Amino acid sequence: MKYHHEKIEAKWQQYWAENQTFAASNNSEKPKYYVLDMFPYPSGAGLHVGHPLGYIASDIVARYKRHQGFNVLHPQGYDSFGLPAEQYAIQTGQHPADTTRMNIEGGVDKSGNTIQGYRNQLDRIGFSFDWSREVRTSNPDYYKHTQWIFIQLFESWYNKNSDKAESICTLIQEFEKNGNANVNAVCDDNIAPFSAEDWKSFSSEQQQKILLQYRLTYLAETEVNWCAALGTVLANDEIVNGVSERGGHPVVRKKMTQWSMRISAYAERLLQGLNEIDWSESIKESQRNWIGKSVGAMVSFKVIASEAKQSIEVFTTRPDTIFGVTFMTLAPEHELVSQITTPEQKAAVEAYVEATAKRSERERMADVKTISGVFTGAYAEHPFTKEPIPVWIGDYVLAGYGTGAVMAVPCGDERDYAFANFFKGTNGMPAIKNIFNQDISEAAYGEKGGFELVNSDFLNGLDYKSGTKKIIEELEKIGAGNAKVNYRLRDAVFSRQRYWGEPFPVYYVNGLPQMIDKKHLPIVLPEVEKYLPTEDGQPPLGNAPVWAWDSENNAVVNNDLIDNTKVFPLELNTMPGWAGSSWYWMRYMDAHNTEEFANEEAIKYWESVDLYIGGSEHATGHLLYSRFWNKFLKDRGYAPTEEPFKKLINQGMILGMSAFVYRSEDSKTLYSKGLIKDKNVHPIHVDLSVINDITNELDIEKFKNHPLYSDYANAEFILEDGKYIVGREVEKMSKSKYNVVSPDDICEEYGADTLRLYEMFLGPLEQSKPWNTAGITGVSGFLKKLWRLYFDDNGSVIVNDEPTAEMYKSLHKTIKKVTEDIENFSFNTSVSQFMICVNELQQLKCNHRAILEPLAILVSPYAPHIAEELWSALGHEGSIATVAFPKFEAKYLVESEKEYPVSFNGKMRFTIKLPLDLTAAQIEEIVMADERTQAQLQGRTPNKVIIVPGKIINLVG
């Protein structure tokens, strides 16, 4: 009876689907375990073998936990809004909803392309997903709840006294009773004070404008990354080296009115929460650096000769160095730049500002070598010495960090030191002052210890700690500053000028945002004729003819009906890609609830994710936003826990083994890999379909006839030993590098169980490792060996005889190892142990039920299809999925014998296997009678026989 993986896998996948084998209950007496993967974005390219790596690992854990008696929630869905589908829609005219659905479900698209479909590919690998809870973020029944969460954020403010978000109603009540004098909130800067009487006298519009300064989601003019080619704002993590990650288009900084979210209100809680979760230290450190907590002081410098009495506000972590300030630097985008620049400097400043707008913040932060800046011609007044301080602009200062201004102390900061020396002797750059009793002739002194302050008036003789305390006291006395904790974390821009995203549930009355009532959600994405911005620069929703809100009938109506009395314009921006992914784990808890995002009882039961597996590239994007939304929902009573993900594992990448041919400068000659030395050649990526993946030989005829390489049909091929050998290199697996291996092909040839085992066998989960198809045959062979323990050519060979001690030993070694490995997420060593065990049992001629039943269960999390078939062949009905996991029994590993090394004068000459319960005298008697001992002694009697039972035997003399 042969092992036919294709029939077995199809049979059990159908069984699982028909019997809802992996459907989790929201009401169970079992302990719960929630294991989650970062859900995929469904692209038309489909899955390659790198994508399932984390899914296989999470599936092993999910299956193992079911065997252990847990009620396991292991759901899957699709992060289906996003820019790629929109770009494809622009190129082909196909609606993003259609292409997204096709990418998920498979079929032939309007362009005639055959799409495998993510769902089909995932099912084929045999994952134990609870598909009854599937979500798609682009479905209206999902994003109605994303819209509802947005409304909750709008209707909330952050109370610093209670250290949590509260209903905006409590803030209004405070305004009505006491005005805003005693309000301690995270809010806009420079809010004018008002009394209760003032508040009551304000018009409704004035009140709404004030409340917008406190709401957790708010409208504000913000510096954004604008990509004209994509027609949208991009987040920092969507930009690489100053261009868009998607398409490589130029990105510039510009001001736009945007929706933003006060994630900064949660900066300290996001920081402290990292101490409570089991995440890798590298991810935690990424978030700590992104949040960027700094302790220091705010200092105010008055602008000299300013009619408006302007001041430059500076946050500094070194207020003790204030007497060393020789100039100030503003970010080129700082709002004061245009106001304080003198006529003589205007042209130079404007040119510099324009040039800086073309560089991203990340690019500016990373570029520590280039020194550039322009003097504004303006001066600020030192708060103590009253000396004039020249004001410069420089792109090393960012508008989004601190206040967008620095007090430059060249003697104590390397970047200020370099800037001062670069512009030394030019207009507006004074000589460097030294305020430390240290030499600064060669470099700045940036340490916080080992110095006393000099040339610092009342701070002379003090060190960093005492100097900082003293200067803050003096700044507060003269009203020029105060102690301050600052965070690098900026409020998150939440608007995107694109089509394929969640519509905002917002309409505008006299320019002020109004929320649409929950009972009228979802506000469904409208149809548009084209997905590009309008001719006058409005977002794509500006093309929608039916996109106005009838406030009387509570319906979306034709734009022609807008009268700004009953019918009003709707928001034209859509939400960013991270909106739907910032709460999706909660939707899985109660995926079909039409009234609320999840039932309170379901949320209480599942609480949070016990194990989350996904890529480390989301460290400061999705993972940070998810934590923010979870904390907010907890504040408002909708989530039971502070953190969404208890344990996080970041899987490494499976890398592709790219292939290359080498063309001459004129493209007329192609050289085999071994012949390119000293030749001027250009490597070209080659599709793996035209090479032998094991021998690395190019199929020249296939290559010539391939549509990608038609230009080389008449080229000369320079061979080595009659063959063209391609070059190989490990790179990221990517369609553009033609090194993608489809899991469908592996499942077809070797089976899904082979794919699952092989991906785990490649190495530790967290590490990146290259894919090598040649290595998969060994894993395939292992499964056939496993099968032969249960079957021969005539059928089952299972016997009910009592196994030998060696058989039990092999099994329990494997139980111990596999249990420890799964608990420690060390899946690769489990596969090795399976191979060892099967080889041992094969040598022992084991076909004993008492061994092979538990072995099938042990294998089940890794290779579920073959395990199900073996379990069925053992005479059991139903699925193996919830059968109790075998328990390790140490007694089977207790050795009854010991193989002793027998030494003569300290040199080991042979070994002898003896029972462990023998006394030293018994051991000596047996050893002395052994003919090998007699041969060594040659009639002599040893002076001493040293025996330590269970350890050594040594004959001396």
Tab-separated table of N, CA and C in Angstrom, residues 223 225 236 239 242 253 333 356 359-367 395 398-401 490:
chain	number	residue	atom	x	y	z
A	223	GLU	N	2.607	68.932	8.509
A	223	GLU	CA	3.665	68.609	7.548
A	223	GLU	C	3.537	67.140	7.174
A	225	ASN	N	4.307	63.807	4.109
A	225	ASN	CA	5.107	63.315	2.980
A	225	ASN	C	4.167	63.175	1.786
A	236	ASN	N	5.947	57.639	7.213
A	236	ASN	CA	7.406	57.551	7.171
A	236	ASN	C	7.880	56.162	6.776
A	239	ILE	N	8.360	55.153	3.002
A	239	ILE	CA	9.364	55.885	2.225
A	239	ILE	C	10.721	55.238	2.449
A	242	GLY	N	14.183	58.443	0.540
A	242	GLY	CA	13.614	59.664	-0.019
A	242	GLY	C	12.603	59.475	-1.120
A	253	ARG	N	8.001	67.205	1.293
A	253	ARG	CA	7.291	67.620	2.497
A	253	ARG	C	6.424	68.828	2.162
A	333	GLU	N	11.067	74.120	7.857
A	333	GLU	CA	9.600	74.199	7.780
A	333	GLU	C	8.997	74.986	8.938
A	356	THR	N	14.979	71.600	0.702
A	356	THR	CA	14.780	70.685	1.829
A	356	THR	C	13.472	69.919	1.696
A	359	ARG	N	13.465	66.339	0.470
A	359	ARG	CA	14.122	65.261	1.231
A	359	ARG	C	13.204	64.807	2.357
A	360	SER	N	13.106	63.487	2.549
A	360	SER	CA	12.258	62.962	3.618
A	360	SER	C	12.937	63.175	4.974
A	361	GLU	N	12.134	63.090	6.038
A	361	GLU	CA	12.685	63.224	7.381
A	361	GLU	C	13.723	62.138	7.653
A	362	ARG	N	13.429	60.926	7.215
A	362	ARG	CA	14.365	59.816	7.452
A	362	ARG	C	15.701	60.070	6.766
A	363	GLU	N	15.636	60.585	5.548
A	363	GLU	CA	16.862	60.866	4.802
A	363	GLU	C	17.679	61.931	5.524
A	364	ARG	N	16.995	62.940	6.034
A	364	ARG	CA	17.694	64.019	6.739
A	364	ARG	C	18.304	63.528	8.052
A	365	MET	N	17.571	62.655	8.752
A	365	MET	CA	18.083	62.113	10.011
A	365	MET	C	19.311	61.231	9.773
A	366	ALA	N	19.268	60.466	8.687
A	366	ALA	CA	20.351	59.516	8.418
A	366	ALA	C	21.615	60.194	7.890
A	367	ASP	N	21.465	61.345	7.247
A	367	ASP	CA	22.603	62.027	6.625
A	367	ASP	C	23.337	62.870	7.671
A	395	ASP	N	18.758	71.721	7.792
A	395	ASP	CA	17.889	70.560	7.599
A	395	ASP	C	18.165	69.424	8.587
A	398	LEU	N	14.459	68.928	12.632
A	398	LEU	CA	13.185	68.452	12.076
A	398	LEU	C	12.012	69.153	12.743
A	399	ALA	N	11.062	69.589	11.929
A	399	ALA	CA	9.880	70.268	12.474
A	399	ALA	C	9.078	69.335	13.365
A	400	GLY	N	9.147	68.049	13.087
A	400	GLY	CA	8.334	67.084	13.822
A	400	GLY	C	8.941	66.619	15.129
A	401	TYR	N	10.148	67.034	15.463
A	401	TYR	CA	10.759	66.597	16.710
A	401	TYR	C	10.979	67.788	17.628
A	490	ARG	N	5.373	61.435	17.255
A	490	ARG	CA	4.478	62.491	16.769
A	490	ARG	C	3.081	61.925	16.585
